[in-house]
Amino acid sequence: MAFTIKVNGNSHSVDVDGDTPLLWVLRDVLGMTGTKFGCGMALCGACTVHVDGAAIRSCITPIESIGDSAITTIEAIGATPAGARIQKAWLDREVVQCGYCQSGQIMSASALLASNPHPTDADIDNAMSGNICRCGTYVRIRAAIKQAAQVTGQGG
Ligand code: FES
Ligand code: FES
């Protein structure tokens, strides 16, 4: 069945079954491999993308549920104000270790900062708790989110 989806500002027509997870449409049909497969069961956060600005798990999101919503992936998050701040902070704090989880981490952190420019520790815990990092980069992730939020506070 044909679906037209909006990804990173561009419309794409894809011919897949309606229950195909968004993750596989992004990766296998559109060739956008920045979004990762981890568990396939909404347990790890590696597949996180934004749908109308909200962080969702693309591994359990059927393509037929997307409709006209705007999808943003790691490939374009740097073009958003919050995403640009998060990515800069990630580099400044040298957050990444193996990198596998980091697309999802950045997508969750960017959604948090876009909706809550001054997150508390509890807000950060709540927003990031579904994103697992086997390398244990959590301390640097928290520091980077706080750095990005400080920049927000300074009007940058
Ligand atoms: S691959 Fe989607 S949450 Fe793990
Ligand atoms: S950086 Fe390796 S899993 Fe997170």
PDB file of C-alpha atoms and ligand atoms in Angstrom:
ATOM      1  CA  MET A   1       0.000   0.000   0.000  1.00  0.00           C
ATOM      2  CA  ALA A   2       1.264   3.489  -0.765  1.00  0.00           C
ATOM      3  CA  PHE A   3       1.836   5.989   2.010  1.00  0.00           C
ATOM      4  CA  THR A   4       3.163   9.511   1.764  1.00  0.00           C
ATOM      5  CA  ILE A   5       5.183  10.571   4.787  1.00  0.00           C
ATOM      6  CA  LYS A   6       6.972  13.792   5.625  1.00  0.00           C
ATOM      7  CA  VAL A   7      10.539  13.223   6.781  1.00  0.00           C
ATOM      8  CA  ASN A   8      12.877  16.094   7.573  1.00  0.00           C
ATOM      9  CA  GLY A   9      10.754  18.471   5.521  1.00  0.00           C
ATOM     10  CA  ASN A  10      10.542  16.266   2.432  1.00  0.00           C
ATOM     11  CA  SER A  11       7.615  14.149   1.259  1.00  0.00           C
ATOM     12  CA  HIS A  12       8.284  10.534   0.406  1.00  0.00           C
ATOM     13  CA  SER A  13       5.951   8.033  -1.173  1.00  0.00           C
ATOM     14  CA  VAL A  14       6.562   4.508   0.072  1.00  0.00           C
ATOM     15  CA  ASP A  15       4.881   1.247  -0.856  1.00  0.00           C
ATOM     16  CA  VAL A  16       4.839  -0.971   2.228  1.00  0.00           C
ATOM     17  CA  ASP A  17       2.372  -2.851   4.409  1.00  0.00           C
ATOM     18  CA  GLY A  18       0.545  -0.566   6.821  1.00  0.00           C
ATOM     19  CA  ASP A  19       1.914  -2.338   9.872  1.00  0.00           C
ATOM     20  CA  THR A  20       5.521  -1.863   8.773  1.00  0.00           C
ATOM     21  CA  PRO A  21       7.388  -0.099  11.577  1.00  0.00           C
ATOM     22  CA  LEU A  22       8.542   3.424  10.765  1.00  0.00           C
ATOM     23  CA  LEU A  23      12.102   2.351  11.670  1.00  0.00           C
ATOM     24  CA  TRP A  24      12.287  -0.035   8.730  1.00  0.00           C
ATOM     25  CA  VAL A  25      10.748   2.458   6.331  1.00  0.00           C
ATOM     26  CA  LEU A  26      13.399   4.985   7.320  1.00  0.00           C
ATOM     27  CA  ARG A  27      16.306   2.568   7.170  1.00  0.00           C
ATOM     28  CA  ASP A  28      15.437   0.093   4.431  1.00  0.00           C
ATOM     29  CA  VAL A  29      13.158   2.050   2.116  1.00  0.00           C
ATOM     30  CA  LEU A  30      14.527   5.574   2.455  1.00  0.00           C
ATOM     31  CA  GLY A  31      18.121   4.598   3.236  1.00  0.00           C
ATOM     32  CA  MET A  32      18.300   6.801   6.319  1.00  0.00           C
ATOM     33  CA  THR A  33      20.419   4.608   8.540  1.00  0.00           C
ATOM     34  CA  GLY A  34      21.190   7.088  11.293  1.00  0.00           C
ATOM     35  CA  THR A  35      18.241   5.746  13.285  1.00  0.00           C
ATOM     36  CA  LYS A  36      19.253   2.470  14.902  1.00  0.00           C
ATOM     37  CA  PHE A  37      17.639  -0.853  15.676  1.00  0.00           C
ATOM     38  CA  GLY A  38      18.296  -2.098  19.167  1.00  0.00           C
ATOM     39  CA  CYS A  39      15.531  -4.188  20.683  1.00  0.00           C
ATOM     40  CA  GLY A  40      12.491  -3.777  18.455  1.00  0.00           C
ATOM     41  CA  MET A  41      10.274  -3.689  21.546  1.00  0.00           C
ATOM     42  CA  ALA A  42      10.366  -0.075  22.769  1.00  0.00           C
ATOM     43  CA  LEU A  43      12.836  -1.004  25.496  1.00  0.00           C
ATOM     44  CA  CYS A  44      16.120   0.649  24.493  1.00  0.00           C
ATOM     45  CA  GLY A  45      15.465   3.960  22.707  1.00  0.00           C
ATOM     46  CA  ALA A  46      17.980   3.396  19.898  1.00  0.00           C
ATOM     47  CA  CYS A  47      15.255   3.961  17.288  1.00  0.00           C
ATOM     48  CA  THR A  48      13.977   7.272  18.693  1.00  0.00           C
ATOM     49  CA  VAL A  49      12.749   9.868  16.186  1.00  0.00           C
ATOM     50  CA  HIS A  50      10.405  12.843  16.512  1.00  0.00           C
ATOM     51  CA  VAL A  51       6.813  12.856  15.325  1.00  0.00           C
ATOM     52  CA  ASP A  52       5.498  16.414  15.460  1.00  0.00           C
ATOM     53  CA  GLY A  53       8.321  17.184  17.881  1.00  0.00           C
ATOM     54  CA  ALA A  54       7.623  14.367  20.315  1.00  0.00           C
ATOM     55  CA  ALA A  55      10.160  11.603  20.854  1.00  0.00           C
ATOM     56  CA  ILE A  56       8.721   8.236  19.840  1.00  0.00           C
ATOM     57  CA  ARG A  57      10.055   4.711  19.346  1.00  0.00           C
ATOM     58  CA  SER A  58      10.007   4.115  15.621  1.00  0.00           C
ATOM     59  CA  CYS A  59      10.458   0.331  16.041  1.00  0.00           C
ATOM     60  CA  ILE A  60       6.890  -0.030  17.310  1.00  0.00           C
ATOM     61  CA  THR A  61       5.251   2.773  15.317  1.00  0.00           C
ATOM     62  CA  PRO A  62       3.385   1.440  12.273  1.00  0.00           C
ATOM     63  CA  ILE A  63       3.677   3.546   9.186  1.00  0.00           C
ATOM     64  CA  GLU A  64      -0.116   3.667   8.863  1.00  0.00           C
ATOM     65  CA  SER A  65      -0.315   5.621  12.151  1.00  0.00           C
ATOM     66  CA  ILE A  66       1.841   8.523  10.962  1.00  0.00           C
ATOM     67  CA  GLY A  67      -0.627  10.303   8.674  1.00  0.00           C
ATOM     68  CA  ASP A  68       0.332  13.924   7.990  1.00  0.00           C
ATOM     69  CA  SER A  69       2.608  14.221  10.999  1.00  0.00           C
ATOM     70  CA  ALA A  70       6.101  15.611  10.513  1.00  0.00           C
ATOM     71  CA  ILE A  71       8.905  13.158  11.185  1.00  0.00           C
ATOM     72  CA  THR A  72      12.353  14.394  12.168  1.00  0.00           C
ATOM     73  CA  THR A  73      15.342  12.065  12.326  1.00  0.00           C
ATOM     74  CA  ILE A  74      18.925  12.319  13.504  1.00  0.00           C
ATOM     75  CA  GLU A  75      19.919  13.311   9.969  1.00  0.00           C
ATOM     76  CA  ALA A  76      18.136  16.673  10.367  1.00  0.00           C
ATOM     77  CA  ILE A  77      17.959  17.317  14.097  1.00  0.00           C
ATOM     78  CA  GLY A  78      20.941  19.665  13.861  1.00  0.00           C
ATOM     79  CA  ALA A  79      18.774  22.052  11.844  1.00  0.00           C
ATOM     80  CA  THR A  80      16.494  22.637  14.829  1.00  0.00           C
ATOM     81  CA  PRO A  81      17.543  25.108  17.555  1.00  0.00           C
ATOM     82  CA  ALA A  82      17.392  22.565  20.377  1.00  0.00           C
ATOM     83  CA  GLY A  83      19.024  19.867  18.273  1.00  0.00           C
ATOM     84  CA  ALA A  84      21.907  22.149  17.314  1.00  0.00           C
ATOM     85  CA  ARG A  85      22.542  22.998  20.977  1.00  0.00           C
ATOM     86  CA  ILE A  86      22.376  19.364  21.988  1.00  0.00           C
ATOM     87  CA  GLN A  87      24.767  18.245  19.256  1.00  0.00           C
ATOM     88  CA  LYS A  88      27.266  20.986  20.165  1.00  0.00           C
ATOM     89  CA  ALA A  89      27.109  20.001  23.824  1.00  0.00           C
ATOM     90  CA  TRP A  90      27.563  16.331  22.871  1.00  0.00           C
ATOM     91  CA  LEU A  91      30.773  17.241  21.048  1.00  0.00           C
ATOM     92  CA  ASP A  92      32.016  19.594  23.771  1.00  0.00           C
ATOM     93  CA  ARG A  93      31.490  16.925  26.440  1.00  0.00           C
ATOM     94  CA  GLU A  94      32.764  14.083  24.242  1.00  0.00           C
ATOM     95  CA  VAL A  95      29.688  12.072  25.175  1.00  0.00           C
ATOM     96  CA  VAL A  96      29.967   9.320  22.597  1.00  0.00           C
ATOM     97  CA  GLN A  97      31.704   6.027  23.199  1.00  0.00           C
ATOM     98  CA  CYS A  98      30.744   3.284  20.698  1.00  0.00           C
ATOM     99  CA  GLY A  99      27.996   5.533  19.371  1.00  0.00           C
ATOM    100  CA  TYR A 100      25.291   2.972  18.767  1.00  0.00           C
ATOM    101  CA  CYS A 101      22.750   4.418  21.176  1.00  0.00           C
ATOM    102  CA  GLN A 102      23.614   8.032  20.541  1.00  0.00           C
ATOM    103  CA  SER A 103      21.180   8.870  17.741  1.00  0.00           C
ATOM    104  CA  GLY A 104      18.374   7.930  20.075  1.00  0.00           C
ATOM    105  CA  GLN A 105      19.938   9.750  23.010  1.00  0.00           C
ATOM    106  CA  ILE A 106      20.257  12.944  20.998  1.00  0.00           C
ATOM    107  CA  MET A 107      16.690  12.686  19.721  1.00  0.00           C
ATOM    108  CA  SER A 108      15.293  12.244  23.241  1.00  0.00           C
ATOM    109  CA  ALA A 109      17.462  15.045  24.636  1.00  0.00           C
ATOM    110  CA  SER A 110      16.486  17.397  21.809  1.00  0.00           C
ATOM    111  CA  ALA A 111      12.783  16.754  22.344  1.00  0.00           C
ATOM    112  CA  LEU A 112      13.240  17.440  26.039  1.00  0.00           C
ATOM    113  CA  LEU A 113      15.047  20.722  25.486  1.00  0.00           C
ATOM    114  CA  ALA A 114      12.602  21.901  22.833  1.00  0.00           C
ATOM    115  CA  SER A 115       9.645  21.395  25.176  1.00  0.00           C
ATOM    116  CA  ASN A 116      11.406  22.282  28.431  1.00  0.00           C
ATOM    117  CA  PRO A 117      14.321  24.718  28.084  1.00  0.00           C
ATOM    118  CA  HIS A 118      15.237  24.457  31.770  1.00  0.00           C
ATOM    119  CA  PRO A 119      14.883  20.809  32.752  1.00  0.00           C
ATOM    120  CA  THR A 120      15.462  19.743  36.334  1.00  0.00           C
ATOM    121  CA  ASP A 121      17.417  16.605  37.163  1.00  0.00           C
ATOM    122  CA  ALA A 122      14.083  14.817  37.536  1.00  0.00           C
ATOM    123  CA  ASP A 123      12.944  16.090  34.147  1.00  0.00           C
ATOM    124  CA  ILE A 124      16.159  14.782  32.573  1.00  0.00           C
ATOM    125  CA  ASP A 125      15.776  11.423  34.299  1.00  0.00           C
ATOM    126  CA  ASN A 126      12.194  11.171  33.148  1.00  0.00           C
ATOM    127  CA  ALA A 127      12.943  12.098  29.530  1.00  0.00           C
ATOM    128  CA  MET A 128      16.060   9.948  29.195  1.00  0.00           C
ATOM    129  CA  SER A 129      15.197   6.878  31.257  1.00  0.00           C
ATOM    130  CA  GLY A 130      14.034   4.925  28.214  1.00  0.00           C
ATOM    131  CA  ASN A 131      17.332   5.357  26.377  1.00  0.00           C
ATOM    132  CA  ILE A 132      19.802   2.646  27.277  1.00  0.00           C
ATOM    133  CA  CYS A 133      23.553   3.035  26.808  1.00  0.00           C
ATOM    134  CA  ARG A 134      25.582  -0.133  27.135  1.00  0.00           C
ATOM    135  CA  CYS A 135      28.765   1.935  27.289  1.00  0.00           C
ATOM    136  CA  GLY A 136      27.472   3.808  30.338  1.00  0.00           C
ATOM    137  CA  THR A 137      27.763   7.350  29.010  1.00  0.00           C
ATOM    138  CA  TYR A 138      24.951   8.557  31.269  1.00  0.00           C
ATOM    139  CA  VAL A 139      27.058  10.985  33.309  1.00  0.00           C
ATOM    140  CA  ARG A 140      28.296  12.765  30.195  1.00  0.00           C
ATOM    141  CA  ILE A 141      24.797  12.761  28.683  1.00  0.00           C
ATOM    142  CA  ARG A 142      23.448  14.522  31.757  1.00  0.00           C
ATOM    143  CA  ALA A 143      26.290  17.068  31.703  1.00  0.00           C
ATOM    144  CA  ALA A 144      25.728  17.752  28.014  1.00  0.00           C
ATOM    145  CA  ILE A 145      21.990  18.315  28.482  1.00  0.00           C
ATOM    146  CA  LYS A 146      22.727  20.724  31.307  1.00  0.00           C
ATOM    147  CA  GLN A 147      25.248  22.567  29.168  1.00  0.00           C
ATOM    148  CA  ALA A 148      22.742  22.863  26.331  1.00  0.00           C
ATOM    149  CA  ALA A 149      20.089  24.087  28.748  1.00  0.00           C
ATOM    150  CA  GLN A 150      22.454  26.750  30.104  1.00  0.00           C
ATOM    151  CA  VAL A 151      22.987  28.007  26.588  1.00  0.00           C
ATOM    152  CA  THR A 152      19.222  28.157  26.260  1.00  0.00           C
ATOM    153  CA  GLY A 153      19.094  30.170  29.464  1.00  0.00           C
ATOM    154  CA  GLN A 154      21.561  32.654  28.027  1.00  0.00           C
ATOM    155  CA  GLY A 155      19.313  33.202  25.056  1.00  0.00           C
ATOM    156  CA  GLY A 156      21.594  31.332  22.681  1.00  0.00           C
TER     157      GLY A 156
HETATM  158  S1  FES B   1      14.823  -0.508  18.848  1.00  0.00           S
HETATM  159 FE1  FES B   1      13.135   0.705  19.361  1.00  0.00          FE
HETATM  160  S2  FES B   1      13.222   0.970  21.502  1.00  0.00           S
HETATM  161 FE2  FES B   1      14.819  -0.478  21.039  1.00  0.00          FE
HETATM  162  S1  FES B   2      27.766   4.910  23.410  1.00  0.00           S
HETATM  163 FE1  FES B   2      27.872   2.727  23.209  1.00  0.00          FE
HETATM  164  S2  FES B   2      25.837   2.077  23.673  1.00  0.00           S
HETATM  165 FE2  FES B   2      25.850   4.156  24.164  1.00  0.00          FE
END
